[in-house]
Amino acid sequence: MKLKKMLALLATGAMAVSAIAGCSSGSDTTPAGSAASNTAAAGNTEAGSQAGGAETTPVEMETITVWSNAAHESEIRKKQIDAFNEGEGKELGIFIDYQIYGTKYSDTIKIAAQAGEAPELFSADSKWIVDFVDAGYIVPIEDLPGSEQLIENFREYCSTESQIFNDKIYTLPYSLTTFGLVINKDLFAKAGLTEADYPETWEDVRECARKITEACNGTAYGFGLSSTLWTITSFYMSGAAENTGHNGYDRVNRTFCFSDFNPMIEAIDNIVADGSVIPGYEALDGDQVRAQFAAGNIGMMGTASFDCSVYTEQFPATCDWQVLPVPKFEDGPRKYKRIGTPVNLLVAGPKAIETPEKAAKVEKVLELFYSDECTGEMYSEGIYIPMRPEAVAAAPKEPDLKGWSDFAEFDEIYIPKSPEKLLNIEGTVFREAIMNMWMTKELDDVDAVMADLDKRYNDALAKVDPELVAEYDLPEGLSPEKGK
């Protein structure tokens, strides 16, 4: 991973974007007071007795529960946690109970938080983090004793309304997500398309999707879509920002301009009208459409860096696939830098600070998850692009996961920021407005829909305190344009 220019750009701040990784149901639990917990405490007592016969006070074990929806990282994360539980955890009196939840995670954590049953630590989600802050369902990391150094390690990457709320840091940016277009090379070959035909623009994508659909005669289709709203951002809008230099909000002119994305939106609207999208996509969630691609039933779809492990482990692809650059809006050289979106990892619930002693132990668990060593291992396995370059340096080896180099190697990267979370939008939000157009086979008046979006967002922006809006201005010396 090329880091020289990245380091300077990351220091300007980051915006947390929901990057939803592949999820599957399941959980492994060891409840408080379990045999494993009691054995750990007994082991510490025995070790103390054998050391010269001196009596020691047994370490009081505390089970810290962590909920996650990141099934794609579960194997290596469990190994890290097992090593901690058998080593440092015994010394500190900490047992980590790590549980993986599936696609209904958001509903599960919301119900648990409302009932006061949320665990000490759980996966963060930018879609509801503001609501959780306002409701008191999560607590600032500063409330955990000993968190000063951990916060300092990530402070330069933290941004208002992404990690910082009411001048308090509630979560930390963990990794970067980058974007591309994934293609099924087998279906391209079946349609008589060679590498020279691989799409470079969105119009190319439409044409390739049509040819693949025709060649497959109902056995496979040229393009894949999902009805899940997060895919609008993670598979399409965020990546397409390489064509606009922003993610919907122009930080130079302090204005929303979603209509800049019309070439992509119109192209996909036409692909749907052409009949080149896999049937039933209106009912497919993010995992299901990726499973269809992995099964060889889709020729192309948007993709993100977390999909490398999805197509290798969660839904092992039966087809020969390749990651291409994000499609351009028009022919010619690319003007803007590659886009990267920071992703938060964990937040702490009120249970984390029930006692000062427990809060200190929760902080140690948070340190483990965010440590450069553990994150470096994730990078080596092609699971995450670390936020901290120090974690890349700590990686035991360079990743060799298929497709990973297409996401993780870049000379420069731009991290957009948007005051969207400060707004009270009247009517549909941009993800819903775009999805509504793609969910019907009729062609839409994209220009009119997007112009309406721009107006409603800018009307709402005009009601926000200008000082808050100013926090999203481009820092001096930073530009989304290449080489600047």
Short mmCIF file of C-alpha atoms in Angstrom, two decimals:
data_model
loop_
_atom_site.label_atom_id
_atom_site.label_comp_id
_atom_site.label_asym_id
_atom_site.label_seq_id
_atom_site.Cartn_x
_atom_site.Cartn_y
_atom_site.Cartn_z
CA MET A 1 0.00 0.00 0.00
CA LYS A 2 1.45 3.33 -1.04
CA LEU A 3 1.36 5.70 1.90
CA LYS A 4 3.43 8.81 1.25
CA LYS A 5 0.64 11.06 -0.01
CA MET A 6 -2.00 9.25 1.98
CA LEU A 7 -0.43 10.28 5.28
CA ALA A 8 -0.67 13.96 4.52
CA LEU A 9 -4.23 13.71 3.29
CA LEU A 10 -5.51 11.65 6.19
CA ALA A 11 -4.28 14.20 8.67
CA THR A 12 -6.92 16.66 7.50
CA GLY A 13 -9.77 14.66 9.04
CA ALA A 14 -12.23 12.00 8.00
CA MET A 15 -15.88 11.25 7.53
CA ALA A 16 -17.32 7.99 8.80
CA VAL A 17 -19.47 6.27 6.20
CA SER A 18 -21.48 3.21 6.75
CA ALA A 19 -19.62 0.47 5.17
CA ILE A 20 -21.51 -2.52 5.75
CA ALA A 21 -19.46 -5.67 5.40
CA GLY A 22 -20.74 -9.16 4.64
CA CYS A 23 -22.85 -10.59 7.48
CA SER A 24 -24.08 -14.02 8.46
CA SER A 25 -25.90 -15.33 11.49
CA GLY A 26 -24.22 -17.06 14.40
CA SER A 27 -22.75 -16.45 17.83
CA ASP A 28 -20.15 -17.93 20.14
CA THR A 29 -20.66 -17.00 23.74
CA THR A 30 -19.12 -17.68 27.13
CA PRO A 31 -21.36 -16.05 29.75
CA ALA A 32 -20.20 -14.43 32.94
CA GLY A 33 -19.51 -16.99 35.63
CA SER A 34 -18.93 -19.72 33.07
CA ALA A 35 -16.45 -22.55 33.42
CA ALA A 36 -13.96 -20.74 31.22
CA SER A 37 -14.22 -17.62 33.34
CA ASN A 38 -13.90 -19.48 36.63
CA THR A 39 -11.02 -21.60 35.33
CA ALA A 40 -9.09 -18.47 34.37
CA ALA A 41 -9.44 -17.09 37.88
CA ALA A 42 -8.43 -20.41 39.41
CA GLY A 43 -5.41 -20.60 37.15
CA ASN A 44 -4.17 -17.25 38.38
CA THR A 45 -4.55 -18.37 41.99
CA GLU A 46 -2.64 -21.60 41.41
CA ALA A 47 0.16 -19.80 39.59
CA GLY A 48 0.53 -17.40 42.48
CA SER A 49 0.72 -20.22 45.03
CA GLN A 50 3.43 -21.98 43.09
CA ALA A 51 5.60 -18.87 42.87
CA GLY A 52 7.67 -19.33 45.98
CA GLY A 53 4.64 -20.33 48.02
CA ALA A 54 3.52 -16.70 48.40
CA GLU A 55 -0.20 -16.19 48.74
CA THR A 56 -1.82 -13.92 46.15
CA THR A 57 -5.25 -12.45 45.85
CA PRO A 58 -7.16 -14.11 42.99
CA VAL A 59 -7.85 -11.82 40.05
CA GLU A 60 -11.56 -11.05 39.88
CA MET A 61 -12.70 -11.96 36.39
CA GLU A 62 -15.03 -9.65 34.48
CA THR A 63 -16.78 -10.74 31.28
CA ILE A 64 -16.82 -7.95 28.69
CA THR A 65 -19.34 -8.67 25.95
CA VAL A 66 -18.75 -7.44 22.40
CA TRP A 67 -21.39 -7.62 19.66
CA SER A 68 -20.36 -7.41 16.02
CA ASN A 69 -22.01 -7.69 12.61
CA ALA A 70 -18.69 -8.21 10.78
CA ALA A 71 -18.85 -11.92 9.95
CA HIS A 72 -16.10 -11.50 7.35
CA GLU A 73 -13.54 -10.80 10.10
CA SER A 74 -14.80 -13.36 12.62
CA GLU A 75 -12.20 -16.09 12.10
CA ILE A 76 -9.12 -13.96 12.69
CA ARG A 77 -10.86 -11.83 15.34
CA LYS A 78 -11.75 -14.92 17.36
CA LYS A 79 -8.14 -16.08 17.23
CA GLN A 80 -7.01 -12.69 18.56
CA ILE A 81 -9.60 -12.80 21.31
CA ASP A 82 -8.77 -16.38 22.29
CA ALA A 83 -5.10 -15.43 22.60
CA PHE A 84 -6.04 -12.46 24.78
CA ASN A 85 -8.40 -14.50 26.97
CA GLU A 86 -5.72 -17.13 27.56
CA GLY A 87 -2.93 -14.61 28.17
CA GLU A 88 -3.20 -10.95 29.08
CA GLY A 89 -6.90 -11.31 29.84
CA LYS A 90 -6.21 -13.74 32.69
CA GLU A 91 -3.66 -11.36 34.15
CA LEU A 92 -6.03 -8.40 33.93
CA GLY A 93 -9.15 -10.27 35.01
CA ILE A 94 -10.88 -9.89 31.64
CA PHE A 95 -12.77 -12.45 29.60
CA ILE A 96 -14.07 -11.24 26.21
CA ASP A 97 -17.38 -12.74 25.10
CA TYR A 98 -17.45 -12.05 21.35
CA GLN A 99 -20.74 -12.53 19.53
CA ILE A 100 -21.46 -12.24 15.80
CA TYR A 101 -24.91 -11.20 14.62
CA GLY A 102 -26.38 -11.44 11.14
CA THR A 103 -28.25 -9.12 8.80
CA LYS A 104 -30.77 -8.15 11.50
CA TYR A 105 -28.03 -6.70 13.68
CA SER A 106 -29.37 -3.12 13.53
CA ASP A 107 -32.77 -4.24 14.81
CA THR A 108 -31.17 -6.41 17.48
CA ILE A 109 -28.94 -3.68 18.90
CA LYS A 110 -31.71 -1.07 18.80
CA ILE A 111 -34.06 -3.32 20.77
CA ALA A 112 -31.32 -4.19 23.25
CA ALA A 113 -30.32 -0.54 23.72
CA GLN A 114 -33.91 0.56 24.31
CA ALA A 115 -34.29 -2.17 26.94
CA GLY A 116 -31.01 -1.26 28.63
CA GLU A 117 -29.53 -4.60 27.61
CA ALA A 118 -26.90 -3.51 25.10
CA PRO A 119 -23.45 -5.01 25.77
CA GLU A 120 -20.39 -3.11 26.94
CA LEU A 121 -19.05 -2.76 23.38
CA PHE A 122 -20.78 -3.16 20.03
CA SER A 123 -20.34 -2.41 16.34
CA ALA A 124 -20.91 1.21 15.38
CA ASP A 125 -23.23 2.22 12.55
CA SER A 126 -23.25 5.74 11.18
CA LYS A 127 -26.94 5.42 10.29
CA TRP A 128 -28.01 5.44 13.94
CA ILE A 129 -25.04 6.67 15.93
CA VAL A 130 -26.47 10.21 16.31
CA ASP A 131 -29.74 8.80 17.66
CA PHE A 132 -27.82 6.60 20.10
CA VAL A 133 -25.80 9.58 21.32
CA ASP A 134 -28.95 11.65 21.83
CA ALA A 135 -30.73 8.82 23.64
CA GLY A 136 -27.76 8.07 25.91
CA TYR A 137 -27.41 4.54 24.52
CA ILE A 138 -23.65 5.02 24.09
CA VAL A 139 -21.06 6.80 26.19
CA PRO A 140 -17.95 8.81 25.24
CA ILE A 141 -14.69 6.94 25.03
CA GLU A 142 -13.23 9.63 27.29
CA ASP A 143 -15.36 8.14 30.07
CA LEU A 144 -13.20 5.01 30.02
CA PRO A 145 -10.21 5.38 32.38
CA GLY A 146 -6.88 5.11 30.59
CA SER A 147 -8.26 5.95 27.14
CA GLU A 148 -6.07 9.03 26.64
CA GLN A 149 -3.38 7.33 24.54
CA LEU A 150 -5.86 5.38 22.45
CA ILE A 151 -7.74 8.58 21.62
CA GLU A 152 -4.49 10.38 20.85
CA ASN A 153 -3.56 7.66 18.34
CA PHE A 154 -6.69 8.43 16.30
CA ARG A 155 -7.45 12.05 17.16
CA GLU A 156 -6.18 13.51 13.87
CA TYR A 157 -8.59 11.29 11.94
CA CYS A 158 -11.70 12.16 13.97
CA SER A 159 -14.40 14.48 12.63
CA THR A 160 -17.46 16.26 13.97
CA GLU A 161 -20.69 14.30 13.46
CA SER A 162 -18.69 11.22 12.50
CA GLN A 163 -16.80 10.37 15.67
CA ILE A 164 -17.21 13.59 17.67
CA PHE A 165 -20.60 14.61 19.04
CA ASN A 166 -21.20 17.45 21.48
CA ASP A 167 -17.42 17.89 21.67
CA LYS A 168 -16.97 14.31 22.91
CA ILE A 169 -15.38 11.38 21.06
CA TYR A 170 -17.80 8.43 20.95
CA THR A 171 -16.00 6.16 18.49
CA LEU A 172 -12.80 5.99 16.47
CA PRO A 173 -12.22 5.51 12.73
CA TYR A 174 -10.73 2.07 12.25
CA SER A 175 -10.31 1.42 8.55
CA LEU A 176 -10.70 2.83 5.05
CA THR A 177 -13.09 1.50 2.43
CA THR A 178 -12.28 1.97 -1.25
CA PHE A 179 -14.42 1.10 -4.24
CA GLY A 180 -14.55 -0.44 -7.70
CA LEU A 181 -16.61 -2.51 -10.16
CA VAL A 182 -16.45 -6.29 -9.87
CA ILE A 183 -16.96 -8.35 -13.03
CA ASN A 184 -17.53 -12.02 -13.82
CA LYS A 185 -14.88 -12.75 -16.44
CA ASP A 186 -16.56 -16.03 -17.40
CA LEU A 187 -19.79 -14.26 -18.38
CA PHE A 188 -17.84 -11.65 -20.33
CA ALA A 189 -16.18 -14.43 -22.30
CA LYS A 190 -19.52 -16.16 -22.88
CA ALA A 191 -20.81 -12.90 -24.38
CA GLY A 192 -17.77 -12.69 -26.66
CA LEU A 193 -16.30 -9.79 -24.68
CA THR A 194 -12.51 -9.64 -24.24
CA GLU A 195 -10.34 -7.58 -21.93
CA ALA A 196 -10.39 -4.84 -24.53
CA ASP A 197 -14.15 -4.63 -23.98
CA TYR A 198 -14.02 -4.31 -20.20
CA PRO A 199 -16.06 -1.19 -19.33
CA GLU A 200 -14.37 2.12 -18.60
CA THR A 201 -17.44 4.37 -18.59
CA TRP A 202 -21.00 3.89 -17.34
CA GLU A 203 -22.22 3.77 -20.93
CA ASP A 204 -19.78 0.90 -21.45
CA VAL A 205 -21.27 -0.82 -18.41
CA ARG A 206 -24.77 -0.55 -19.90
CA GLU A 207 -23.65 -2.00 -23.23
CA CYS A 208 -21.75 -4.89 -21.62
CA ALA A 209 -24.72 -5.66 -19.35
CA ARG A 210 -27.01 -5.86 -22.38
CA LYS A 211 -24.68 -8.22 -24.28
CA ILE A 212 -24.16 -10.51 -21.28
CA THR A 213 -27.90 -10.71 -20.63
CA GLU A 214 -28.62 -11.57 -24.25
CA ALA A 215 -25.85 -14.19 -24.42
CA CYS A 216 -26.99 -15.94 -21.24
CA ASN A 217 -30.64 -16.23 -22.34
CA GLY A 218 -32.11 -16.22 -18.84
CA THR A 219 -29.38 -18.22 -17.05
CA ALA A 220 -27.49 -15.10 -15.90
CA TYR A 221 -27.79 -11.33 -16.20
CA GLY A 222 -25.45 -8.45 -16.91
CA PHE A 223 -25.91 -6.35 -13.78
CA GLY A 224 -26.71 -6.80 -10.09
CA LEU A 225 -28.65 -4.46 -7.83
CA SER A 226 -29.99 -4.67 -4.29
CA SER A 227 -32.91 -2.92 -2.62
CA THR A 228 -30.86 -2.25 0.54
CA LEU A 229 -30.15 1.45 1.00
CA TRP A 230 -26.55 1.12 2.19
CA THR A 231 -25.59 -0.30 -1.19
CA ILE A 232 -26.46 3.06 -2.80
CA THR A 233 -23.57 4.59 -0.88
CA SER A 234 -21.09 1.74 -0.60
CA PHE A 235 -21.43 0.32 -4.12
CA TYR A 236 -22.24 3.40 -6.19
CA MET A 237 -22.24 6.95 -4.80
CA SER A 238 -18.99 6.73 -2.82
CA GLY A 239 -17.05 5.19 -5.67
CA ALA A 240 -18.55 7.50 -8.29
CA ALA A 241 -17.25 10.45 -6.28
CA GLU A 242 -14.02 9.93 -8.21
CA ASN A 243 -15.92 11.57 -11.06
CA THR A 244 -17.17 14.56 -9.10
CA GLY A 245 -14.56 15.25 -6.42
CA HIS A 246 -17.24 15.09 -3.72
CA ASN A 247 -19.80 12.70 -2.24
CA GLY A 248 -22.83 14.91 -2.85
CA TYR A 249 -21.57 17.89 -0.86
CA ASP A 250 -19.18 20.33 -2.55
CA ARG A 251 -16.96 21.54 0.28
CA VAL A 252 -15.44 24.31 -1.86
CA ASN A 253 -18.76 26.02 -2.61
CA ARG A 254 -20.64 24.86 0.51
CA THR A 255 -23.47 23.38 -1.51
CA PHE A 256 -25.14 20.04 -2.12
CA CYS A 257 -25.06 18.92 -5.74
CA PHE A 258 -26.27 15.33 -6.00
CA SER A 259 -27.20 16.06 -9.59
CA ASP A 260 -23.49 15.84 -10.45
CA PHE A 261 -24.02 12.06 -10.24
CA ASN A 262 -26.75 12.02 -12.91
CA PRO A 263 -24.64 10.24 -15.57
CA MET A 264 -24.28 7.16 -13.33
CA ILE A 265 -27.86 7.31 -12.04
CA GLU A 266 -29.26 7.58 -15.57
CA ALA A 267 -27.04 4.74 -16.81
CA ILE A 268 -28.29 2.35 -14.11
CA ASP A 269 -31.88 3.52 -14.68
CA ASN A 270 -31.41 2.54 -18.34
CA ILE A 271 -29.82 -0.79 -17.42
CA VAL A 272 -32.94 -1.59 -15.38
CA ALA A 273 -35.21 -0.52 -18.26
CA ASP A 274 -33.17 -2.66 -20.66
CA GLY A 275 -33.95 -5.75 -18.57
CA SER A 276 -30.26 -6.35 -17.90
CA VAL A 277 -30.59 -6.58 -14.09
CA ILE A 278 -31.04 -9.94 -12.36
CA PRO A 279 -34.76 -10.56 -11.79
CA GLY A 280 -36.06 -10.23 -8.25
CA TYR A 281 -33.44 -7.66 -7.35
CA GLU A 282 -36.19 -5.60 -5.73
CA ALA A 283 -36.22 -8.12 -2.86
CA LEU A 284 -32.47 -8.81 -2.62
CA ASP A 285 -30.51 -7.41 0.31
CA GLY A 286 -26.80 -6.61 0.17
CA ASP A 287 -25.68 -10.13 1.09
CA GLN A 288 -28.11 -11.83 -1.25
CA VAL A 289 -27.02 -9.91 -4.34
CA ARG A 290 -23.38 -10.66 -3.53
CA ALA A 291 -24.26 -14.34 -3.12
CA GLN A 292 -25.85 -14.24 -6.59
CA PHE A 293 -22.68 -12.73 -8.03
CA ALA A 294 -20.53 -15.35 -6.30
CA ALA A 295 -22.76 -18.08 -7.76
CA GLY A 296 -22.00 -16.81 -11.27
CA ASN A 297 -25.42 -15.33 -12.00
CA ILE A 298 -24.37 -11.67 -12.39
CA GLY A 299 -21.92 -10.10 -14.84
CA MET A 300 -21.13 -6.85 -13.01
CA MET A 301 -21.97 -4.84 -9.92
CA GLY A 302 -20.52 -2.20 -7.64
CA THR A 303 -18.08 -3.40 -5.03
CA ALA A 304 -16.04 -2.26 -2.04
CA SER A 305 -12.76 -3.38 -0.51
CA PHE A 306 -14.49 -5.53 2.12
CA ASP A 307 -15.85 -7.72 -0.69
CA CYS A 308 -12.49 -9.41 -1.28
CA SER A 309 -13.00 -11.54 1.82
CA VAL A 310 -16.72 -11.87 1.08
CA TYR A 311 -16.04 -13.51 -2.31
CA THR A 312 -13.25 -15.63 -0.86
CA GLU A 313 -14.69 -16.80 2.46
CA GLN A 314 -18.29 -15.77 3.13
CA PHE A 315 -19.62 -16.49 -0.37
CA PRO A 316 -16.75 -18.28 -2.15
CA ALA A 317 -17.07 -17.31 -5.80
CA THR A 318 -17.56 -20.11 -8.32
CA CYS A 319 -16.66 -17.74 -11.16
CA ASP A 320 -13.42 -16.06 -12.19
CA TRP A 321 -13.83 -12.47 -11.02
CA GLN A 322 -11.83 -9.28 -11.28
CA VAL A 323 -12.04 -5.79 -9.82
CA LEU A 324 -12.03 -2.88 -12.29
CA PRO A 325 -11.71 0.85 -11.53
CA VAL A 326 -14.86 2.80 -10.80
CA PRO A 327 -16.52 3.60 -14.16
CA LYS A 328 -16.02 7.11 -15.49
CA PHE A 329 -18.82 9.45 -16.45
CA GLU A 330 -17.14 10.28 -19.76
CA ASP A 331 -14.08 9.35 -21.79
CA GLY A 332 -10.76 10.95 -20.95
CA PRO A 333 -8.30 11.02 -18.07
CA ARG A 334 -9.50 10.93 -14.47
CA LYS A 335 -9.40 14.35 -12.82
CA TYR A 336 -10.05 13.46 -9.19
CA LYS A 337 -8.30 11.34 -6.58
CA ARG A 338 -9.49 7.97 -5.47
CA ILE A 339 -12.06 8.18 -2.70
CA GLY A 340 -11.65 6.48 0.67
CA THR A 341 -14.29 6.45 3.40
CA PRO A 342 -13.34 5.85 7.04
CA VAL A 343 -15.29 3.22 8.94
CA ASN A 344 -15.80 3.18 12.70
CA LEU A 345 -15.44 -0.06 14.64
CA LEU A 346 -16.92 -0.04 18.15
CA VAL A 347 -18.90 2.12 20.57
CA ALA A 348 -19.40 1.65 24.32
CA GLY A 349 -22.78 1.21 25.95
CA PRO A 350 -23.75 2.42 29.45
CA LYS A 351 -22.90 -1.01 30.91
CA ALA A 352 -19.26 -0.21 30.14
CA ILE A 353 -19.11 2.38 32.93
CA GLU A 354 -21.18 0.68 35.63
CA THR A 355 -18.10 0.82 37.89
CA PRO A 356 -14.71 2.48 37.46
CA GLU A 357 -13.03 -0.93 37.63
CA LYS A 358 -15.21 -2.30 34.86
CA ALA A 359 -14.75 0.81 32.73
CA ALA A 360 -10.97 0.39 32.93
CA LYS A 361 -11.28 -3.22 31.74
CA VAL A 362 -13.56 -2.21 28.86
CA GLU A 363 -10.89 0.28 27.79
CA LYS A 364 -8.33 -2.54 27.67
CA VAL A 365 -10.63 -4.52 25.37
CA LEU A 366 -11.06 -1.47 23.15
CA GLU A 367 -7.26 -1.13 23.03
CA LEU A 368 -7.00 -4.72 21.83
CA PHE A 369 -9.46 -4.25 18.98
CA TYR A 370 -7.85 -0.98 17.83
CA SER A 371 -4.24 -2.08 18.36
CA ASP A 372 -1.85 -1.76 15.41
CA GLU A 373 -0.85 -5.40 15.87
CA CYS A 374 -4.39 -6.78 15.56
CA THR A 375 -5.31 -4.37 12.80
CA GLY A 376 -2.11 -5.21 10.95
CA GLU A 377 -3.11 -8.87 10.99
CA MET A 378 -6.46 -7.89 9.49
CA TYR A 379 -4.62 -6.04 6.72
CA SER A 380 -2.39 -9.04 6.02
CA GLU A 381 -5.45 -11.20 5.51
CA GLY A 382 -7.04 -8.66 3.17
CA ILE A 383 -9.88 -7.78 5.52
CA TYR A 384 -9.30 -4.07 6.25
CA ILE A 385 -7.25 -1.16 4.94
CA PRO A 386 -6.12 0.32 8.29
CA MET A 387 -6.78 3.95 9.14
CA ARG A 388 -3.39 4.18 10.80
CA PRO A 389 -0.34 3.65 8.57
CA GLU A 390 1.39 2.29 11.68
CA ALA A 391 -0.94 -0.72 11.49
CA VAL A 392 0.17 -1.38 7.91
CA ALA A 393 3.78 -1.23 9.09
CA ALA A 394 2.92 -3.75 11.84
CA ALA A 395 1.40 -6.21 9.37
CA PRO A 396 3.20 -9.58 9.48
CA LYS A 397 3.03 -9.90 5.68
CA GLU A 398 1.69 -8.23 2.58
CA PRO A 399 -1.81 -9.48 1.75
CA ASP A 400 -2.18 -11.85 -1.19
CA LEU A 401 -5.98 -12.06 -1.17
CA LYS A 402 -7.50 -12.03 -4.65
CA GLY A 403 -8.52 -8.52 -5.71
CA TRP A 404 -7.01 -6.84 -2.65
CA SER A 405 -4.26 -4.96 -4.46
CA ASP A 406 -6.91 -3.29 -6.64
CA PHE A 407 -8.34 -1.68 -3.53
CA ALA A 408 -5.34 -1.19 -1.23
CA GLU A 409 -2.71 0.33 -3.51
CA PHE A 410 -3.00 4.01 -4.34
CA ASP A 411 -0.73 7.03 -4.62
CA GLU A 412 -3.25 9.54 -3.26
CA ILE A 413 -6.62 9.34 -1.66
CA TYR A 414 -9.29 11.88 -0.80
CA ILE A 415 -11.64 11.58 2.17
CA PRO A 416 -14.81 13.61 1.67
CA LYS A 417 -16.84 15.12 4.50
CA SER A 418 -20.48 16.16 4.50
CA PRO A 419 -22.69 18.06 6.96
CA GLU A 420 -25.61 15.82 5.99
CA LYS A 421 -26.17 14.68 9.57
CA LEU A 422 -26.76 18.28 10.65
CA LEU A 423 -29.76 18.61 8.35
CA ASN A 424 -33.46 18.07 8.85
CA ILE A 425 -34.55 16.94 5.39
CA GLU A 426 -38.14 17.30 4.27
CA GLY A 427 -39.16 14.41 2.05
CA THR A 428 -37.06 11.48 0.88
CA VAL A 429 -33.34 11.43 1.56
CA PHE A 430 -30.96 10.97 -1.36
CA ARG A 431 -30.50 7.21 -0.97
CA GLU A 432 -34.25 6.63 -1.00
CA ALA A 433 -34.80 8.96 -3.97
CA ILE A 434 -32.18 7.15 -6.05
CA MET A 435 -33.33 3.69 -4.98
CA ASN A 436 -36.93 4.55 -5.85
CA MET A 437 -35.87 5.29 -9.43
CA TRP A 438 -33.90 2.06 -9.77
CA MET A 439 -36.64 -0.13 -8.30
CA THR A 440 -39.00 0.41 -11.27
CA LYS A 441 -38.43 -0.57 -14.89
CA GLU A 442 -39.88 2.68 -16.21
CA LEU A 443 -37.40 5.40 -17.12
CA ASP A 444 -37.44 8.29 -14.66
CA ASP A 445 -36.89 12.01 -15.01
CA VAL A 446 -33.53 11.82 -13.27
CA ASP A 447 -32.75 15.50 -13.82
CA ALA A 448 -35.96 16.59 -12.10
CA VAL A 449 -35.61 14.18 -9.16
CA MET A 450 -32.00 15.14 -8.49
CA ALA A 451 -32.66 18.87 -8.90
CA ASP A 452 -35.39 18.53 -6.28
CA LEU A 453 -32.91 16.72 -3.99
CA ASP A 454 -30.35 19.49 -4.37
CA LYS A 455 -32.94 22.15 -3.53
CA ARG A 456 -34.29 20.38 -0.46
CA TYR A 457 -30.82 19.65 0.91
CA ASN A 458 -29.58 23.18 0.31
CA ASP A 459 -32.74 24.64 1.87
CA ALA A 460 -32.05 22.55 4.96
CA LEU A 461 -28.38 23.54 4.92
CA ALA A 462 -29.35 27.23 4.98
CA LYS A 463 -30.96 26.65 8.39
CA VAL A 464 -27.79 25.25 9.97
CA ASP A 465 -25.43 27.42 12.00
CA PRO A 466 -22.77 28.68 9.53
CA GLU A 467 -20.05 28.01 12.09
CA LEU A 468 -20.98 24.33 12.10
CA VAL A 469 -21.04 24.24 8.30
CA ALA A 470 -17.60 25.87 8.22
CA GLU A 471 -16.16 22.83 10.00
CA TYR A 472 -16.66 20.94 6.73
CA ASP A 473 -14.69 23.38 4.59
CA LEU A 474 -11.60 22.06 2.83
CA PRO A 475 -8.48 22.65 4.92
CA GLU A 476 -5.84 24.80 3.29
CA GLY A 477 -3.66 22.82 0.93
CA LEU A 478 -6.14 19.97 0.43
CA SER A 479 -7.81 19.36 -2.92
CA PRO A 480 -9.83 16.45 -4.35
CA GLU A 481 -8.04 16.93 -7.69
CA LYS A 482 -5.21 14.63 -8.60
CA GLY A 483 -1.72 15.90 -7.91
CA LYS A 484 -2.96 18.73 -5.66
#
